[in-house]
């Protein structure tokens, strides 16, 4: 109920205008967001790198409505890749296709994504295409697969365990050697497309995690480079300790070396767990969002955890 409300709010333009202007909202949101500029985000990444954590940077933005905004977003990401290189940090980049123009014109988004992935390849970097709501799943998977088929192997995507279709999609991605970040899924989906119950989403997550780990053994995988930018085939992205433990046990039982199983978490969430996994030798990558378009991202983080809402509300009363 609370989850549906906050996901609906994340898409409501009136709420975005109202809440984004509110200094208090930014104060609470900044727990999850590394700043509004590239410089601030890179400083956050430097701190993470010093702690042994890798990063994926996300220049916030989604559902871009004009060609000009999509162009600007693409230019921003190209600039970000250069800045990562200049700063020499261990970070790759995550992008959303709706930010690059998917809802305006599919040709436009293909052009932008190709430009970004090619630039990343020149700079020896990797692009992860985030997965958005189910209206965009087919298009996202097709665009990523086409890029991979055209010879670009520095692009990967995301699978959401709440969707019934995900086992089949994962198998198709694996056949092409496309690297996968496994998540539970952050959007509101109808029951004919996604498991409504958390326990089913969790069980599906474990099944997909098993498939990724078992497959990783068959992959000719180069060990992680010092750049820390290329993830292995399997990236398990969750803060759920039971899911993490399940993946660790599976990897141990089939003899997968620790460097071939990456864990990923969101900036500002479960720092204790992030560092505990680093201590065990696993690559741990933190999703570091930054920029001025933080509103929908922040609303989805509130939707995930009622405690965040109470934190937000209690801050209201402390003013
Ligand atoms: P779950 O929701 O069961 O939470 C487990 C525990 O984690 C909670 O008990 C709490 O301790 C902690 N936790 C979880 N969310 C929290 C929050 N917001 N604030 C504080 N604590 C929290 N989704 C998507 O649809 N497309 C995508 O591309 C991505 N990309 C992505 C990248 C990375 C690196 C991560 C970690 C996640 C995503 N997601 C995503 C989001 C994902 O789908 C999911 O919504 C969140 O990770 C929350 O689910 P958990 O797996 O953490 O489990």
CSV table of C-alpha atoms and ligand atoms in Angstrom, one decimal:
chain,number,residue,atom,x,y,z
A,1,UNK,CA,0.0,0.0,0.0
A,2,UNK,CA,2.7,2.5,1.1
A,3,UNK,CA,5.0,1.1,-1.7
A,4,UNK,CA,2.3,1.7,-4.3
A,5,UNK,CA,1.7,5.2,-3.0
A,6,UNK,CA,5.4,6.2,-3.3
A,7,UNK,CA,5.8,4.5,-6.7
A,8,UNK,CA,2.8,6.5,-7.9
A,9,UNK,CA,4.3,9.7,-6.4
A,10,UNK,CA,7.6,9.0,-8.2
A,11,UNK,CA,5.8,9.5,-11.5
A,12,UNK,CA,3.6,12.4,-10.5
A,13,UNK,CA,4.8,15.6,-12.0
A,14,UNK,CA,2.9,17.9,-9.5
A,15,UNK,CA,4.5,16.0,-6.6
A,16,UNK,CA,8.0,16.2,-8.2
A,17,UNK,CA,7.7,20.0,-8.6
A,18,UNK,CA,6.5,20.4,-5.0
A,19,UNK,CA,8.8,18.0,-3.2
A,20,UNK,CA,12.0,18.7,-5.2
A,21,UNK,CA,11.9,22.4,-4.2
A,22,UNK,CA,11.8,21.6,-0.6
A,23,UNK,CA,15.2,21.8,1.1
A,24,UNK,CA,14.3,19.2,3.7
A,25,UNK,CA,13.5,16.6,1.0
A,26,UNK,CA,17.0,17.1,-0.4
A,27,UNK,CA,18.5,16.8,3.1
A,28,UNK,CA,16.9,13.4,3.5
A,29,UNK,CA,17.5,12.3,-0.1
A,30,UNK,CA,21.2,13.1,0.1
A,31,UNK,CA,21.6,10.1,2.3
A,32,UNK,CA,21.1,8.1,-1.0
A,33,UNK,CA,22.6,10.5,-3.5
A,34,UNK,CA,26.2,11.5,-3.8
A,35,UNK,CA,25.7,15.1,-4.7
A,36,UNK,CA,24.4,17.2,-7.5
A,37,UNK,CA,27.6,17.5,-9.6
A,38,UNK,CA,30.1,15.1,-11.2
A,39,UNK,CA,32.8,16.5,-9.0
A,40,UNK,CA,30.9,15.6,-5.8
A,41,UNK,CA,30.1,12.1,-7.2
A,42,UNK,CA,33.7,11.5,-8.0
A,43,UNK,CA,34.8,12.5,-4.5
A,44,UNK,CA,32.3,10.0,-3.1
A,45,UNK,CA,33.7,7.3,-5.4
A,46,UNK,CA,37.2,8.1,-4.2
A,47,UNK,CA,36.1,7.6,-0.6
A,48,UNK,CA,34.5,4.2,-1.6
A,49,UNK,CA,37.6,3.1,-3.5
A,50,UNK,CA,39.8,3.9,-0.5
A,51,UNK,CA,37.6,1.4,1.4
A,52,UNK,CA,38.0,-1.3,-1.2
A,53,UNK,CA,34.6,-0.7,-2.8
A,54,UNK,CA,34.0,-0.4,-6.6
A,55,UNK,CA,31.4,1.9,-8.0
A,56,UNK,CA,28.9,2.4,-10.8
A,57,UNK,CA,28.0,6.0,-11.4
A,58,UNK,CA,24.4,7.0,-12.4
A,59,UNK,CA,23.8,10.4,-13.7
A,60,UNK,CA,20.2,10.7,-12.5
A,61,UNK,CA,17.4,11.2,-15.0
A,62,UNK,CA,14.5,9.2,-16.6
A,63,UNK,CA,11.5,9.5,-18.8
A,64,UNK,CA,13.0,12.3,-20.8
A,65,UNK,CA,10.3,14.0,-22.9
A,66,UNK,CA,12.3,16.1,-25.5
A,67,UNK,CA,15.0,15.3,-28.0
A,68,UNK,CA,17.0,18.2,-26.5
A,69,UNK,CA,16.9,16.8,-23.0
A,70,UNK,CA,17.9,13.3,-24.3
A,71,UNK,CA,20.8,14.8,-26.2
A,72,UNK,CA,21.9,16.7,-23.1
A,73,UNK,CA,21.7,13.5,-21.0
A,74,UNK,CA,23.8,11.6,-23.5
A,75,UNK,CA,26.4,14.4,-23.6
A,76,UNK,CA,26.5,14.4,-19.8
A,77,UNK,CA,27.2,10.7,-19.7
A,78,UNK,CA,30.0,11.0,-22.3
A,79,UNK,CA,31.5,13.8,-20.2
A,80,UNK,CA,31.2,11.5,-17.1
A,81,UNK,CA,33.2,8.8,-18.8
A,82,UNK,CA,36.0,11.2,-19.5
A,83,UNK,CA,36.0,12.5,-15.9
A,84,UNK,CA,36.1,8.9,-14.6
A,85,UNK,CA,39.2,8.3,-16.7
A,86,UNK,CA,40.8,11.6,-15.7
A,87,UNK,CA,40.2,10.9,-12.0
A,88,UNK,CA,41.5,7.3,-12.4
A,89,UNK,CA,38.7,6.0,-10.2
A,90,UNK,CA,37.4,2.4,-10.1
A,91,UNK,CA,34.0,3.1,-11.5
A,92,UNK,CA,31.9,2.2,-14.5
A,93,UNK,CA,28.6,3.8,-15.5
A,94,UNK,CA,24.9,2.8,-15.3
A,95,UNK,CA,22.4,4.4,-17.7
A,96,UNK,CA,18.6,4.4,-18.1
A,97,UNK,CA,17.3,4.2,-21.7
A,98,UNK,CA,14.2,6.3,-20.9
A,99,UNK,CA,16.7,9.1,-20.0
A,100,UNK,CA,18.4,8.8,-23.4
A,101,UNK,CA,15.1,9.1,-25.3
A,102,UNK,CA,13.5,5.6,-25.4
A,103,UNK,CA,10.0,7.0,-24.8
A,104,UNK,CA,10.5,9.7,-27.6
A,105,UNK,CA,12.1,7.7,-30.4
A,106,UNK,CA,13.7,4.3,-30.3
A,107,UNK,CA,16.2,5.2,-33.1
A,108,UNK,CA,17.4,8.2,-31.0
A,109,UNK,CA,18.1,6.0,-28.0
A,110,UNK,CA,20.0,3.4,-30.1
A,111,UNK,CA,22.2,6.2,-31.5
A,112,UNK,CA,22.9,7.6,-28.0
A,113,UNK,CA,23.6,4.3,-26.4
A,114,UNK,CA,25.9,3.2,-29.2
A,115,UNK,CA,27.9,6.5,-28.9
A,116,UNK,CA,28.2,5.9,-25.1
A,117,UNK,CA,29.2,2.3,-25.3
A,118,UNK,CA,31.8,3.0,-28.0
A,119,UNK,CA,33.2,5.9,-26.0
A,120,UNK,CA,33.4,3.6,-22.9
A,121,UNK,CA,35.2,1.0,-25.0
A,122,UNK,CA,37.8,3.5,-26.1
A,123,UNK,CA,38.3,4.4,-22.4
A,124,UNK,CA,38.3,0.8,-21.3
A,125,UNK,CA,35.1,1.1,-19.4
A,126,UNK,CA,31.8,-0.7,-19.1
A,127,UNK,CA,28.2,0.4,-19.4
A,128,UNK,CA,25.3,-1.2,-17.5
A,129,UNK,CA,21.8,-0.5,-18.8
A,130,UNK,CA,19.4,-0.3,-15.9
A,131,UNK,CA,16.1,-2.0,-16.2
A,132,UNK,CA,13.0,0.2,-15.8
A,133,UNK,CA,9.3,-0.7,-15.7
A,134,UNK,CA,7.9,-3.6,-17.7
A,135,UNK,CA,6.6,-1.4,-20.6
A,136,UNK,CA,10.3,-1.0,-21.5
A,137,UNK,CA,11.6,-4.5,-20.9
A,138,UNK,CA,11.4,-5.8,-24.4
A,139,UNK,CA,12.9,-2.7,-26.0
A,140,UNK,CA,15.7,-2.6,-23.4
A,141,UNK,CA,16.7,-6.3,-23.9
A,142,UNK,CA,16.6,-6.0,-27.7
A,143,UNK,CA,18.7,-2.8,-27.8
A,144,UNK,CA,21.3,-4.4,-25.5
A,145,UNK,CA,21.3,-7.7,-27.5
A,146,UNK,CA,21.7,-5.8,-30.8
A,147,UNK,CA,24.7,-3.9,-29.5
A,148,UNK,CA,26.3,-7.0,-28.2
A,149,UNK,CA,25.7,-8.8,-31.5
A,150,UNK,CA,27.4,-5.9,-33.3
A,151,UNK,CA,30.6,-6.7,-31.4
A,152,UNK,CA,30.4,-4.4,-28.4
A,153,UNK,CA,31.1,-6.6,-25.3
A,154,UNK,CA,31.4,-3.8,-22.8
A,155,UNK,CA,27.7,-3.5,-22.2
A,156,UNK,CA,25.5,-5.4,-19.8
A,157,UNK,CA,22.0,-5.1,-18.4
A,158,UNK,CA,19.7,-6.0,-15.4
A,159,UNK,CA,17.2,-8.8,-14.7
A,160,UNK,CA,14.4,-8.3,-12.2
A,161,UNK,CA,13.4,-11.4,-10.2
A,162,UNK,CA,9.8,-10.2,-9.7
A,163,UNK,CA,9.0,-10.7,-13.4
A,164,UNK,CA,7.7,-14.1,-14.4
A,165,UNK,CA,9.6,-13.8,-17.7
A,166,UNK,CA,13.0,-13.4,-16.1
A,167,UNK,CA,14.3,-17.0,-16.2
A,168,UNK,CA,13.8,-17.1,-20.0
A,169,UNK,CA,15.3,-13.6,-20.5
A,170,UNK,CA,18.3,-14.6,-18.4
A,171,UNK,CA,19.0,-17.7,-20.5
A,172,UNK,CA,18.8,-15.6,-23.6
A,173,UNK,CA,21.3,-13.0,-22.3
A,174,UNK,CA,23.6,-15.7,-21.1
A,175,UNK,CA,23.7,-17.3,-24.6
A,176,UNK,CA,25.0,-14.0,-25.9
A,177,UNK,CA,27.5,-13.6,-23.0
A,178,UNK,CA,25.8,-10.5,-21.7
A,179,UNK,CA,26.7,-9.6,-18.1
A,180,UNK,CA,23.8,-9.5,-15.8
A,181,UNK,CA,23.0,-7.5,-12.6
A,182,UNK,CA,20.3,-9.4,-10.7
A,183,UNK,CA,17.8,-7.3,-8.7
A,184,UNK,CA,14.4,-7.9,-7.2
A,185,UNK,CA,12.7,-5.0,-9.1
A,186,UNK,CA,11.8,-1.5,-8.0
A,187,UNK,CA,8.6,-0.7,-9.9
A,188,UNK,CA,4.9,-1.4,-9.4
A,189,UNK,CA,3.9,-4.2,-11.7
A,190,UNK,CA,0.5,-5.9,-12.3
A,191,UNK,CA,0.1,-9.5,-10.9
A,192,UNK,CA,-0.2,-11.0,-14.4
A,193,UNK,CA,3.5,-9.9,-15.0
A,194,UNK,CA,5.1,-10.1,-11.6
A,195,UNK,CA,5.0,-12.0,-8.4
A,196,UNK,CA,2.9,-10.0,-6.0
A,197,UNK,CA,4.3,-11.8,-2.9
A,198,UNK,CA,7.7,-11.0,-1.5
A,199,UNK,CA,8.5,-14.6,-0.7
A,200,UNK,CA,8.0,-15.6,-4.4
A,201,UNK,CA,10.2,-12.7,-5.5
A,202,UNK,CA,12.9,-13.9,-3.1
A,203,UNK,CA,12.6,-17.5,-4.2
A,204,UNK,CA,12.9,-16.4,-7.9
A,205,UNK,CA,15.9,-14.3,-7.0
A,206,UNK,CA,17.7,-17.4,-5.5
A,207,UNK,CA,16.8,-19.5,-8.6
A,208,UNK,CA,18.2,-16.8,-10.9
A,209,UNK,CA,21.2,-16.4,-8.7
A,210,UNK,CA,21.9,-20.2,-8.9
A,211,UNK,CA,21.7,-20.0,-12.7
A,212,UNK,CA,24.1,-17.1,-12.9
A,213,UNK,CA,26.6,-18.7,-10.6
A,214,UNK,CA,26.5,-22.1,-12.3
A,215,UNK,CA,26.9,-20.5,-15.7
A,216,UNK,CA,29.8,-18.4,-14.5
A,217,UNK,CA,31.9,-21.5,-14.1
A,218,UNK,CA,31.5,-22.2,-17.8
A,219,UNK,CA,32.5,-18.7,-18.8
A,220,UNK,CA,36.0,-17.9,-19.9
A,221,UNK,CA,36.4,-15.0,-17.6
A,222,UNK,CA,39.4,-12.7,-17.4
A,223,UNK,CA,40.1,-11.9,-13.7
A,224,UNK,CA,39.1,-8.4,-12.6
A,225,UNK,CA,41.5,-5.8,-13.9
A,226,UNK,CA,43.1,-3.2,-11.6
A,227,UNK,CA,40.7,-0.6,-13.2
A,228,UNK,CA,37.8,-2.3,-11.3
A,229,UNK,CA,35.5,-1.3,-14.1
A,230,UNK,CA,34.5,-4.7,-15.7
A,231,UNK,CA,32.1,-6.8,-13.6
A,232,UNK,CA,32.0,-10.6,-13.9
A,233,UNK,CA,29.0,-12.3,-15.5
A,234,UNK,CA,27.1,-12.5,-12.2
A,235,UNK,CA,26.4,-9.4,-10.2
A,236,UNK,CA,24.1,-10.0,-7.3
A,237,UNK,CA,22.5,-6.7,-6.4
A,238,UNK,CA,20.6,-6.8,-3.1
A,239,UNK,CA,20.8,-5.8,0.6
A,240,UNK,CA,18.9,-8.9,1.6
A,241,UNK,CA,21.3,-10.9,3.7
A,242,UNK,CA,19.5,-14.2,3.1
A,243,UNK,CA,19.8,-13.8,-0.7
A,244,UNK,CA,23.5,-12.9,-0.3
A,245,UNK,CA,24.1,-15.9,1.9
A,246,UNK,CA,22.3,-18.1,-0.6
A,247,UNK,CA,24.6,-16.9,-3.4
A,248,UNK,CA,27.7,-17.3,-1.3
A,249,UNK,CA,26.8,-20.9,-0.4
A,250,UNK,CA,26.0,-21.8,-4.0
A,251,UNK,CA,29.3,-20.3,-5.3
A,252,UNK,CA,31.2,-22.2,-2.6
A,253,UNK,CA,29.5,-25.5,-3.3
A,254,UNK,CA,30.3,-25.3,-7.0
A,255,UNK,CA,33.8,-23.9,-6.5
A,256,UNK,CA,33.4,-20.5,-8.1
A,257,UNK,CA,36.3,-18.2,-7.1
A,258,UNK,CA,35.3,-15.2,-5.1
A,259,UNK,CA,36.5,-12.7,-7.7
A,260,UNK,CA,33.9,-14.1,-10.2
A,261,UNK,CA,31.0,-13.2,-8.0
A,262,UNK,CA,30.2,-9.5,-7.6
A,263,UNK,CA,27.8,-8.1,-5.0
A,264,UNK,CA,26.2,-4.7,-5.6
A,265,UNK,CA,24.4,-2.3,-3.3
A,266,UNK,CA,23.0,1.2,-3.3
A,267,UNK,CA,24.9,4.2,-2.0
A,268,UNK,CA,24.0,4.9,1.6
A,269,UNK,CA,22.4,1.5,2.3
A,270,UNK,CA,23.9,-1.2,4.5
A,271,UNK,CA,27.5,0.1,4.6
A,272,UNK,CA,28.2,-2.5,7.2
A,273,UNK,CA,27.3,-5.3,4.9
A,274,UNK,CA,29.2,-3.7,2.0
A,275,UNK,CA,32.4,-3.7,4.0
A,276,UNK,CA,31.9,-7.2,5.5
A,277,UNK,CA,31.7,-8.6,2.0
A,278,UNK,CA,34.9,-6.8,0.9
A,279,UNK,CA,36.6,-8.4,3.9
A,280,UNK,CA,35.6,-11.8,2.6
A,281,UNK,CA,37.3,-11.0,-0.7
A,282,UNK,CA,34.3,-10.4,-2.9
A,283,UNK,CA,34.2,-7.5,-5.4
A,284,UNK,CA,31.5,-5.1,-4.1
A,285,UNK,CA,30.2,-2.4,-6.3
A,286,UNK,CA,28.2,0.6,-5.1
A,287,UNK,CA,25.6,2.2,-7.2
A,288,UNK,CA,26.3,5.9,-6.9
A,289,UNK,CA,23.6,8.2,-8.2
A,290,UNK,CA,24.2,11.9,-8.6
A,291,UNK,CA,22.6,14.9,-10.2
A,292,UNK,CA,19.7,17.3,-9.9
A,293,UNK,CA,17.0,14.8,-11.2
A,294,UNK,CA,16.9,12.9,-7.9
A,295,UNK,CA,13.2,12.9,-7.2
A,296,UNK,CA,11.9,9.6,-8.7
A,297,UNK,CA,15.0,7.7,-7.5
A,298,UNK,CA,14.4,9.0,-4.0
A,299,UNK,CA,10.7,8.1,-4.1
A,300,UNK,CA,11.6,4.5,-5.0
A,301,UNK,CA,14.0,4.3,-2.1
A,302,UNK,CA,11.2,5.5,0.2
A,303,UNK,CA,8.8,2.9,-1.4
A,304,UNK,CA,11.2,0.1,-0.6
A,305,UNK,CA,11.4,0.6,3.1
A,306,UNK,CA,8.7,2.1,5.4
A,307,UNK,CA,11.4,3.1,7.9
A,308,UNK,CA,12.8,5.6,5.4
A,309,UNK,CA,9.3,7.2,5.3
A,310,UNK,CA,9.2,7.6,9.0
A,311,UNK,CA,12.8,9.0,8.9
A,312,UNK,CA,11.5,11.6,6.4
A,313,UNK,CA,8.4,12.4,8.4
A,314,UNK,CA,10.3,12.6,11.7
A,315,UNK,CA,12.6,15.1,10.1
A,316,UNK,CA,9.6,17.2,9.2
A,317,UNK,CA,8.6,17.5,12.8
A,318,UNK,CA,12.1,18.4,14.0
A,319,UNK,CA,12.1,21.6,12.0
B,1,LIG,P1,14.6,-6.0,0.2
B,1,LIG,O1,13.7,-4.9,-0.3
B,1,LIG,O2,14.0,-7.3,0.7
B,1,LIG,O3,15.4,-5.4,1.4
B,1,LIG,C1,16.3,-6.2,2.2
B,1,LIG,C2,16.9,-5.3,3.2
B,1,LIG,O4,17.7,-4.3,2.6
B,1,LIG,C3,15.9,-4.4,4.0
B,1,LIG,O5,15.4,-5.2,5.1
B,1,LIG,C4,16.7,-3.3,4.5
B,1,LIG,O6,17.6,-3.6,5.5
B,1,LIG,C5,17.6,-3.0,3.3
B,1,LIG,N1,17.0,-2.1,2.3
B,1,LIG,C6,16.4,-2.3,1.1
B,1,LIG,N2,16.0,-1.2,0.5
B,1,LIG,C7,16.3,-0.2,1.4
B,1,LIG,C8,16.2,1.2,1.3
B,1,LIG,N3,15.6,1.8,0.2
B,1,LIG,N4,16.6,2.0,2.3
B,1,LIG,C9,17.2,1.4,3.4
B,1,LIG,N5,17.4,0.1,3.5
B,1,LIG,C10,17.0,-0.7,2.5
B,1,LIG,N6,15.8,-2.1,-9.6
B,1,LIG,C11,15.3,-2.1,-10.9
B,1,LIG,O7,14.1,-2.3,-11.1
B,1,LIG,N7,16.1,-1.8,-11.9
B,1,LIG,C12,17.4,-1.6,-11.8
B,1,LIG,O8,18.1,-1.4,-12.8
B,1,LIG,C13,18.0,-1.6,-10.4
B,1,LIG,N8,19.3,-1.4,-10.2
B,1,LIG,C14,19.8,-1.6,-8.9
B,1,LIG,C15,21.2,-1.6,-8.7
B,1,LIG,C16,21.7,-2.0,-7.5
B,1,LIG,C17,23.2,-2.0,-7.3
B,1,LIG,C18,20.8,-2.3,-6.4
B,1,LIG,C19,21.3,-2.8,-5.1
B,1,LIG,C20,19.4,-2.3,-6.6
B,1,LIG,C21,18.9,-1.9,-7.9
B,1,LIG,N9,17.5,-1.9,-8.1
B,1,LIG,C22,17.1,-1.9,-9.4
B,1,LIG,C23,16.6,-1.9,-6.9
B,1,LIG,C24,16.1,-3.3,-6.6
B,1,LIG,O9,15.2,-3.8,-7.5
B,1,LIG,C25,15.4,-3.3,-5.2
B,1,LIG,O10,14.3,-2.4,-5.3
B,1,LIG,C26,16.2,-2.8,-4.0
B,1,LIG,O11,17.5,-3.3,-4.1
B,1,LIG,C27,15.7,-3.2,-2.7
B,1,LIG,O12,15.5,-4.6,-2.6
B,1,LIG,P2,16.6,-5.6,-1.8
B,1,LIG,O13,17.1,-6.6,-2.8
B,1,LIG,O14,17.6,-4.8,-1.1
B,1,LIG,O15,15.7,-6.4,-0.9
